Short mmCIF file of C-alpha atoms in Angstrom, two decimals:
data_model
loop_
_atom_site.label_atom_id
_atom_site.label_comp_id
_atom_site.label_asym_id
_atom_site.label_seq_id
_atom_site.Cartn_x
_atom_site.Cartn_y
_atom_site.Cartn_z
CA MET A 2 -20.07 -15.28 2.84
CA ALA A 3 -17.42 -12.59 3.28
CA PRO A 4 -14.91 -11.93 0.49
CA VAL A 5 -11.40 -13.28 1.03
CA ILE A 6 -8.20 -11.32 0.52
CA GLY A 7 -5.02 -13.33 0.11
CA TYR A 8 -1.61 -11.85 0.81
CA TRP A 9 1.59 -12.27 2.78
CA LYS A 10 1.38 -11.36 6.46
CA LEU A 11 2.58 -7.79 5.93
CA ARG A 12 1.26 -4.39 4.81
CA ALA A 13 2.98 -3.70 1.47
CA LEU A 14 0.48 -3.86 -1.42
CA VAL A 15 -2.53 -5.16 0.44
CA GLU A 16 -3.07 -2.30 2.88
CA PRO A 17 -4.81 0.10 0.45
CA ILE A 18 -7.27 -2.69 -0.36
CA ILE A 19 -7.98 -3.27 3.31
CA LEU A 20 -8.40 0.44 4.00
CA THR A 21 -10.83 0.75 1.10
CA LEU A 22 -12.91 -2.11 2.49
CA GLU A 23 -12.78 -0.65 5.99
CA GLN A 24 -13.98 2.72 4.70
CA ALA A 25 -16.82 0.95 2.86
CA LYS A 26 -17.73 -0.96 6.06
CA VAL A 27 -17.39 -4.29 4.28
CA SER A 28 -16.66 -7.44 6.26
CA TYR A 29 -13.85 -9.56 4.82
CA ASP A 30 -11.56 -12.43 5.70
CA ILE A 31 -7.79 -12.46 5.30
CA ARG A 32 -5.86 -15.48 4.09
CA GLY A 33 -2.41 -14.55 5.35
CA TYR A 34 0.46 -16.52 3.87
CA ASN A 35 3.63 -17.29 5.78
CA LEU A 36 7.01 -16.28 4.39
CA GLY A 37 10.03 -18.08 5.77
CA ASP A 38 13.22 -16.64 7.19
CA ALA A 39 16.71 -16.62 5.67
CA PRO A 40 18.38 -18.28 3.98
CA ASP A 41 15.56 -20.04 2.10
CA PHE A 42 12.70 -17.52 2.52
CA ASP A 43 10.27 -20.40 2.11
CA LYS A 44 7.19 -19.43 0.06
CA SER A 45 5.58 -22.86 0.00
CA ASP A 46 2.53 -21.73 1.97
CA TRP A 47 1.53 -19.65 -1.06
CA LEU A 48 3.06 -21.78 -3.80
CA ASN A 49 1.11 -24.85 -2.67
CA GLU A 50 -2.15 -22.96 -3.37
CA LYS A 51 -1.08 -20.61 -6.16
CA ASN A 52 -2.30 -22.68 -9.10
CA ASN A 53 -5.31 -24.23 -7.38
CA LEU A 54 -7.47 -21.15 -6.85
CA GLY A 55 -8.73 -20.64 -10.39
CA LEU A 56 -6.98 -17.29 -10.78
CA ASP A 57 -6.35 -16.04 -14.33
CA TYR A 58 -3.20 -14.28 -13.15
CA PRO A 59 -2.13 -16.23 -10.04
CA ASN A 60 -0.64 -13.57 -7.81
CA LEU A 61 -0.81 -11.85 -4.44
CA PRO A 62 -2.86 -10.00 -3.44
CA TYR A 63 -6.02 -11.70 -4.63
CA TYR A 64 -9.68 -10.98 -3.95
CA LEU A 65 -12.25 -13.78 -3.94
CA ASP A 66 -15.98 -13.13 -3.60
CA GLY A 67 -18.04 -16.13 -4.65
CA ASP A 68 -17.39 -16.70 -8.35
CA LEU A 69 -15.56 -13.37 -8.62
CA LYS A 70 -11.77 -13.76 -8.61
CA ILE A 71 -9.48 -10.76 -9.07
CA THR A 72 -5.73 -10.37 -8.84
CA GLN A 73 -3.43 -7.37 -9.43
CA THR A 74 -3.51 -4.63 -6.80
CA LEU A 75 -4.87 -1.80 -8.92
CA ALA A 76 -7.53 -3.99 -10.53
CA ILE A 77 -8.81 -4.95 -7.07
CA LEU A 78 -8.79 -1.35 -5.90
CA ARG A 79 -10.63 -0.07 -8.97
CA TYR A 80 -13.27 -2.79 -8.64
CA LEU A 81 -13.88 -1.97 -4.98
CA ALA A 82 -14.02 1.74 -5.77
CA ARG A 83 -16.72 1.18 -8.40
CA LYS A 84 -18.70 -1.16 -6.20
CA HIS A 85 -18.64 0.99 -3.09
CA ASP A 86 -18.76 4.49 -4.60
CA LEU A 87 -15.21 5.29 -3.60
CA GLY A 88 -13.92 6.32 -7.01
CA PRO A 89 -14.12 9.27 -9.41
CA LYS A 90 -17.53 10.38 -10.68
CA ASP A 91 -16.76 12.20 -13.93
CA GLU A 92 -14.06 12.50 -16.58
CA GLN A 93 -12.09 15.24 -14.85
CA GLU A 94 -12.07 13.35 -11.57
CA THR A 95 -11.08 10.17 -13.41
CA ILE A 96 -8.12 11.87 -15.06
CA ARG A 97 -6.95 13.30 -11.75
CA SER A 98 -7.48 10.01 -9.92
CA ASP A 99 -5.64 8.06 -12.61
CA MET A 100 -2.63 10.37 -12.46
CA VAL A 101 -2.34 10.19 -8.69
CA GLU A 102 -2.90 6.44 -8.71
CA GLN A 103 -0.08 5.98 -11.20
CA GLY A 104 2.19 8.40 -9.35
CA ALA A 105 1.63 6.81 -5.94
CA TYR A 106 2.05 3.28 -7.30
CA GLU A 107 5.27 4.26 -9.06
CA VAL A 108 6.70 5.56 -5.78
CA LEU A 109 5.49 2.47 -3.92
CA LEU A 110 7.29 0.15 -6.33
CA ALA A 111 10.43 2.30 -6.14
CA LEU A 112 10.46 1.84 -2.37
CA PHE A 113 10.21 -1.93 -2.70
CA ARG A 114 12.90 -2.10 -5.38
CA ALA A 115 15.28 -0.23 -3.09
CA TRP A 116 14.46 -2.15 0.07
CA TYR A 117 14.62 -5.61 -1.50
CA ALA A 118 18.36 -5.43 -2.14
CA PHE A 119 20.42 -8.61 -2.47
CA SER A 120 23.23 -7.26 -0.25
CA ASP A 121 23.95 -4.53 2.29
CA GLU A 122 26.22 -2.83 -0.23
CA GLN A 123 23.50 -2.82 -2.87
CA PHE A 124 21.01 -1.47 -0.32
CA LYS A 125 23.32 1.46 0.50
CA LEU A 126 23.72 2.18 -3.20
CA ASN A 127 19.96 1.98 -3.71
CA LEU A 128 19.43 4.59 -0.99
CA THR A 129 21.69 7.08 -2.75
CA GLN A 130 19.22 6.94 -5.64
CA LEU A 131 16.01 6.48 -3.66
CA VAL A 132 16.28 9.47 -1.34
CA PRO A 133 16.68 12.18 -4.03
CA TYR A 134 13.87 10.51 -5.98
CA LEU A 135 11.57 10.68 -2.94
CA VAL A 136 12.47 14.33 -2.30
CA GLU A 137 11.31 15.18 -5.82
CA LYS A 138 8.19 13.02 -5.72
CA LEU A 139 7.03 14.45 -2.39
CA VAL A 140 7.18 17.94 -3.90
CA HIS A 141 5.09 16.72 -6.84
CA THR A 142 2.59 15.11 -4.48
CA GLU A 143 2.33 18.22 -2.33
CA ASN A 144 1.66 20.31 -5.43
CA VAL A 145 -1.02 17.91 -6.65
CA LEU A 146 -2.80 17.82 -3.31
CA GLY A 147 -2.65 21.58 -2.91
CA ALA A 148 -5.32 22.88 -0.56
CA ASN A 149 -7.59 19.89 -1.11
CA LYS A 150 -8.78 17.89 1.83
CA PHE A 151 -8.42 14.70 -0.19
CA ILE A 152 -7.21 14.03 -3.73
CA LEU A 153 -10.62 14.66 -5.32
CA GLY A 154 -11.61 17.43 -2.94
CA ASP A 155 -13.76 16.87 0.12
CA ARG A 156 -14.61 13.24 -0.68
CA VAL A 157 -12.24 10.40 0.19
CA THR A 158 -11.67 7.78 -2.52
CA TYR A 159 -9.63 4.62 -3.01
CA VAL A 160 -6.68 6.57 -4.41
CA ASP A 161 -6.34 8.34 -1.06
CA PHE A 162 -5.73 4.99 0.60
CA LEU A 163 -3.11 4.05 -1.98
CA LEU A 164 -1.39 7.38 -1.44
CA TYR A 165 -1.78 7.16 2.34
CA SER A 166 0.04 3.84 2.56
CA THR A 167 2.81 5.07 0.26
CA LEU A 168 3.36 8.23 2.29
CA ASP A 169 3.18 6.37 5.58
CA TYR A 170 5.87 3.94 4.45
CA ILE A 171 8.07 6.91 3.52
CA ARG A 172 7.36 8.57 6.85
CA LEU A 173 8.35 5.45 8.77
CA PHE A 174 11.44 4.87 6.63
CA LYS A 175 12.92 8.37 6.74
CA PRO A 176 10.78 10.79 8.79
CA SER A 177 12.88 13.83 7.87
CA LEU A 178 11.69 13.58 4.27
CA MET A 179 8.23 14.66 5.41
CA ASP A 180 9.43 17.64 7.45
CA PRO A 181 9.08 20.21 4.63
CA HIS A 182 5.56 19.04 3.77
CA GLU A 183 3.10 20.15 6.42
CA ASN A 184 0.12 19.69 4.13
CA LEU A 185 1.10 16.06 3.45
CA LYS A 186 1.44 15.42 7.17
CA SER A 187 -1.97 16.98 7.72
CA TYR A 188 -3.33 14.83 4.90
CA LEU A 189 -2.08 11.70 6.67
CA ASP A 190 -3.73 12.91 9.86
CA ARG A 191 -7.04 13.42 8.03
CA ILE A 192 -6.97 9.90 6.61
CA GLU A 193 -6.21 8.45 10.03
CA ALA A 194 -9.03 10.48 11.59
CA LEU A 195 -11.71 8.99 9.34
CA PRO A 196 -13.92 7.07 11.79
CA GLU A 197 -13.65 3.69 10.08
CA ILE A 198 -9.91 4.06 9.47
CA ASP A 199 -9.28 5.28 13.01
CA LYS A 200 -11.10 2.23 14.35
CA TYR A 201 -9.06 -0.10 12.12
CA LEU A 202 -5.70 1.47 12.98
CA LYS A 203 -6.50 1.11 16.68
CA SER A 204 -7.69 -2.48 16.36
CA GLU A 205 -5.86 -5.32 18.03
CA GLY A 206 -4.85 -6.95 14.77
CA TYR A 207 -3.24 -3.87 13.22
CA SER A 208 0.53 -3.25 13.27
CA ARG A 209 2.75 -0.74 11.45
CA PHE A 210 5.23 -3.52 10.75
CA PRO A 211 6.06 -5.62 8.87
CA ILE A 212 5.73 -3.61 5.68
CA THR A 213 8.09 -5.85 3.73
CA GLY A 214 9.05 -9.51 3.76
CA THR A 215 11.89 -11.16 5.60
CA MET A 216 14.34 -10.82 2.70
CA ALA A 217 14.07 -7.01 2.57
CA LYS A 218 16.80 -4.79 4.03
CA TRP A 219 14.20 -2.47 5.56
CA GLY A 220 10.59 -2.64 6.62
CA ASN A 221 10.28 -6.04 8.28
CA VAL A 222 10.15 -6.80 11.99
CA LYS A 223 13.91 -7.32 12.14
CA SER A 224 14.93 -4.15 10.31
CA HIS A 225 12.64 -1.17 10.60
CA GLU A 226 14.47 1.60 12.43
CA PRO A 227 14.08 5.00 10.73
CA TYR A 228 16.94 6.33 8.61
#
């Protein structure tokens, strides 16, 4: 029986997990939860199941494979990396992978904090802080990647898929931020050219949006024009 991934019907935190599974050529099922529109943003589809799945930390995304039940995005990714040989192989690689994982996840959460603003005014204020932050973090990321093909060299690992999604969200949000970073754009191209990833991105069920839920000020199907 195929493992089940549970998440909202959007990209956000679940995409790196899906990309890791696609790269590993693992079949899986998605339990996509509906999120209502304004003003209530009804979450009952998830809440009705949340405490009935036997999860130690009931949360989305989750990963169910028989008796194995995992929540928390990074815990799922690390498990899949170990299982499918898509993680670091020695201490130096582990240190490098851990740093990039933490850096990419920090940026990812900063994006969501800015986009999930409670008002248009707050969203505009958030952007005045987000954009300079992203400018700095893209420089850091470019320096870390250097001349490497992937984060750990010539071999793609789970952390590349976490970083890919983060950079792709930035690219879709404000394309000009990527203009000074040719090696990051080439890195995105290399990820997308991986045979299994290319096949997934071209599949009928894949869509660039929504990235965020209906309550976000950017990244959902109603608000996703580039800035």
